[in-house]
CSV table of C-alpha atoms and ligand atoms in Angstrom, one decimal:
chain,number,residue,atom,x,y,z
A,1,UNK,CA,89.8,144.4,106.1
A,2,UNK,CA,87.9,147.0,107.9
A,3,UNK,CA,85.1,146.0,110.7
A,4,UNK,CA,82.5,147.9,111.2
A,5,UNK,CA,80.7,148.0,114.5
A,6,UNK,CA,77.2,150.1,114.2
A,7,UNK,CA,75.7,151.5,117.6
A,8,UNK,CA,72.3,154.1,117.2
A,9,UNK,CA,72.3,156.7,120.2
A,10,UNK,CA,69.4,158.7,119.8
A,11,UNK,CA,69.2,160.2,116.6
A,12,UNK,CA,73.1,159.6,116.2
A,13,UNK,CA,74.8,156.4,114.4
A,14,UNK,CA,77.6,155.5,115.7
A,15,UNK,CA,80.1,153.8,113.3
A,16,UNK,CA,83.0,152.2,114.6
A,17,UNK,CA,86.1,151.5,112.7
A,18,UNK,CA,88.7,149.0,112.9
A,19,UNK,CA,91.2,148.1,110.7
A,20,UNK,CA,93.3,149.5,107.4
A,21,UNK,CA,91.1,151.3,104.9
A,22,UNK,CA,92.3,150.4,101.7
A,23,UNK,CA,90.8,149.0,98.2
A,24,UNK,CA,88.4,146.5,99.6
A,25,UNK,CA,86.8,149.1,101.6
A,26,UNK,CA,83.1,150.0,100.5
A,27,UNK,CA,81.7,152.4,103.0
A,28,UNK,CA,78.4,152.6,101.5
A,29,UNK,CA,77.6,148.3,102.1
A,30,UNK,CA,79.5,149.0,105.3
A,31,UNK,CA,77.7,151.7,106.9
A,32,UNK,CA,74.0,151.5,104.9
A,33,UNK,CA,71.8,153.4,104.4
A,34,UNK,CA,72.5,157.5,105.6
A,35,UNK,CA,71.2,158.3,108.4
A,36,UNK,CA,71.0,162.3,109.4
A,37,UNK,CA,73.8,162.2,112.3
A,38,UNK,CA,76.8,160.1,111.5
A,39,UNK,CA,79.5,159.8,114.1
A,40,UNK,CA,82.7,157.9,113.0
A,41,UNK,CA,85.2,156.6,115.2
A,42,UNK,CA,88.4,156.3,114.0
A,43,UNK,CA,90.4,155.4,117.5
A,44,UNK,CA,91.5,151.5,115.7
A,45,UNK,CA,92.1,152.8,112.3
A,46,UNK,CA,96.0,152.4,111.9
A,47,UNK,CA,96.6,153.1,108.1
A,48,UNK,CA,94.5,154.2,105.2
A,49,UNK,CA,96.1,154.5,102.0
A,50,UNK,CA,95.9,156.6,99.0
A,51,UNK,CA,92.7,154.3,97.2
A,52,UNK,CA,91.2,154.1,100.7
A,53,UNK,CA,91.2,158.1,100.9
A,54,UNK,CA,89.8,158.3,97.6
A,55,UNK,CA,87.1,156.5,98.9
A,56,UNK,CA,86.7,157.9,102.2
A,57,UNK,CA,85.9,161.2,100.9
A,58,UNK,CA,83.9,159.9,97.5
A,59,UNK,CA,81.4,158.6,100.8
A,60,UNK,CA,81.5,161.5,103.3
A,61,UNK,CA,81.1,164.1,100.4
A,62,UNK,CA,78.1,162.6,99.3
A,63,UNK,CA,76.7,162.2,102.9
A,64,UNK,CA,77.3,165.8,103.7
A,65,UNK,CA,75.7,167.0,100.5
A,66,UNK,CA,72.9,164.6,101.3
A,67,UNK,CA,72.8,166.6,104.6
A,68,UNK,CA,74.2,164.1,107.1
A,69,UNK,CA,76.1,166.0,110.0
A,70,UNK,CA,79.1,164.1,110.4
A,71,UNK,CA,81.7,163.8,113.4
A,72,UNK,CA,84.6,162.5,113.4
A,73,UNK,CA,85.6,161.6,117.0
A,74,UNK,CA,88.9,159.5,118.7
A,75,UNK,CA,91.0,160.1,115.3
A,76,UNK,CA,93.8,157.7,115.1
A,77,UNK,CA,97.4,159.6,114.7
A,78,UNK,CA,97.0,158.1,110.6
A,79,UNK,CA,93.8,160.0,110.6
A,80,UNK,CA,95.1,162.9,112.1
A,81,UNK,CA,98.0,162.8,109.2
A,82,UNK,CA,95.6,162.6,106.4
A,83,UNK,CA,93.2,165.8,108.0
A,84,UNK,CA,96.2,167.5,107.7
A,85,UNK,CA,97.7,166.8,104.4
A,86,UNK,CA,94.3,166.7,102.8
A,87,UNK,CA,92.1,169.9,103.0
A,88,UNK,CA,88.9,168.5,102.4
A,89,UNK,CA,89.1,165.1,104.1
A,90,UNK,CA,87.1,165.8,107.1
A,91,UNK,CA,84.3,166.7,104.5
A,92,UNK,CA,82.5,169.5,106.1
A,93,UNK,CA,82.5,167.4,109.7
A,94,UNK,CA,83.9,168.3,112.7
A,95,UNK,CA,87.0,166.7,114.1
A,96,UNK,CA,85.8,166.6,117.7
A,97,UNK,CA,88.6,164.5,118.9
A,98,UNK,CA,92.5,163.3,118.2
A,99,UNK,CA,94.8,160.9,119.8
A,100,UNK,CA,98.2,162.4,120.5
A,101,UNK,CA,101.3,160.9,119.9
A,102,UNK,CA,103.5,161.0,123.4
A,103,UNK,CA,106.8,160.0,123.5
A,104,UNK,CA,108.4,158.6,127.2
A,105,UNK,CA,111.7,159.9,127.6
A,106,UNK,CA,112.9,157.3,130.2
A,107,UNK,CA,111.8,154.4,128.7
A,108,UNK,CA,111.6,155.5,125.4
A,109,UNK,CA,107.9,153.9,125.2
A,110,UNK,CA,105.5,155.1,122.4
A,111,UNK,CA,101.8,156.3,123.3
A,112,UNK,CA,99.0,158.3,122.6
A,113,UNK,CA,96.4,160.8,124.4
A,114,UNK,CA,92.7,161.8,123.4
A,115,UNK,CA,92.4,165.3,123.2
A,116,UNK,CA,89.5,167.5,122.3
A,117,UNK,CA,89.8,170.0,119.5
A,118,UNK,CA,88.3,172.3,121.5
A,119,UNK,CA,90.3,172.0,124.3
A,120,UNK,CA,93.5,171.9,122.0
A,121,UNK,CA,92.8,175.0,120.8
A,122,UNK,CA,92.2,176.5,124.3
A,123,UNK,CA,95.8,175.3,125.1
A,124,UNK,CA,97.2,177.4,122.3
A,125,UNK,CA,98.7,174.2,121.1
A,126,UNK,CA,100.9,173.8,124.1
A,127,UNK,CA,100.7,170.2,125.2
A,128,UNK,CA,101.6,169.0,128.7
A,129,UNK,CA,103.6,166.0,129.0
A,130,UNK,CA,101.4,162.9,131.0
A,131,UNK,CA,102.8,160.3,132.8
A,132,UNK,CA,103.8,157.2,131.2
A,133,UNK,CA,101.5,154.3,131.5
A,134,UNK,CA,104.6,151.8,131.5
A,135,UNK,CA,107.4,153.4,133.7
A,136,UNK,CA,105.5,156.3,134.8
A,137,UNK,CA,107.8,158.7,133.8
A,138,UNK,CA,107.4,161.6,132.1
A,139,UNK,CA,106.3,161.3,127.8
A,140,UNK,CA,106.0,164.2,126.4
A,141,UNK,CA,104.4,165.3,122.8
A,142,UNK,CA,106.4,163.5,119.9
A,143,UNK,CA,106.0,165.3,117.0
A,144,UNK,CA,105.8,169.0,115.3
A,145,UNK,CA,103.0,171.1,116.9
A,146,UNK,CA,102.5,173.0,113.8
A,147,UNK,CA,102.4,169.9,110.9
A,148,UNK,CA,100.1,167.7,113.6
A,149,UNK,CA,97.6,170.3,114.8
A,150,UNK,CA,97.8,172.3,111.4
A,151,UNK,CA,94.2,171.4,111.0
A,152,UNK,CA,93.0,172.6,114.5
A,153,UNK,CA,93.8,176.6,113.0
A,154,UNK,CA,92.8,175.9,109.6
B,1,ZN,ZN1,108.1,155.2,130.2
């Protein structure tokens, strides 16, 4: 079950995610009708699955041909994952920002950090390690630069 929580900012719609996106998902009752700025977040959106992406692009295809600018903003890691295996599943929108998986190598504590494309980019891919929220040590980026920010030079 996905919930949906709908916010308007000015002449943007905020859609906020949370929850698996799978079969029962229906983005079109879900969302409405299409307004001309959409911007998703996807920050509590921990797993969509193969019917789920199906219908995640089937909706932001048609909203983009429909002219809705689209944003994509606070993209879980399992969004991240399916940017980057699936060419056209940011449908024309821009990816504005990713959570990064961080890795503490004291106390071998997961976690994630919200970076801006943008600002990705400008650090040629190169990410610092942060402190870590639980032990304060030092976590450092836990995964392959080149599979998890393919998207970012695509
Ligand atoms: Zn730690």
């Amino acid at each position: 079950m996905v919930n949906v929580i709908k916010e308007q900012q000015g002449s943007k719609t905020i859609i906020r995610l949370s929850g698996s996106i799978e079969e029962t998902v229906n983005f079109d009752q879900m969302i409405g009708a299409l307004p001309p700025e959409l911007v998703i977040n996807c920050k509590e959106v921990p797993r969509i699955n193969s019917v789920g992406v199906k219908g995640w692009i089937k909706y932001f295809q048609t909203a983009q041909a429909k002219g809705t600018k689209i944003t994509f903003v606070e993209c879980s890691t399992a969004i991240v994952e399916q940017i980057n295996l699936i060419s056209n599943f940011s449908c024309g929108g821009t990816i504005e920002s990713i959570y990064v998986p961080f890795s503490c190598q004291k106390c071998k504590s997961e976690l994630v950090g919200l970076f801006k494309t943008e600002d990705l980019k400008k650090m040629n891919l190169v990410i610092p390690p942060v402190k870590c929220s639980k032990c304060g040590g030092e976590a450092h980026f836990d995964d392959i630069p080149e599979e998890y920010f393919g998207f970012v030079s695509r």
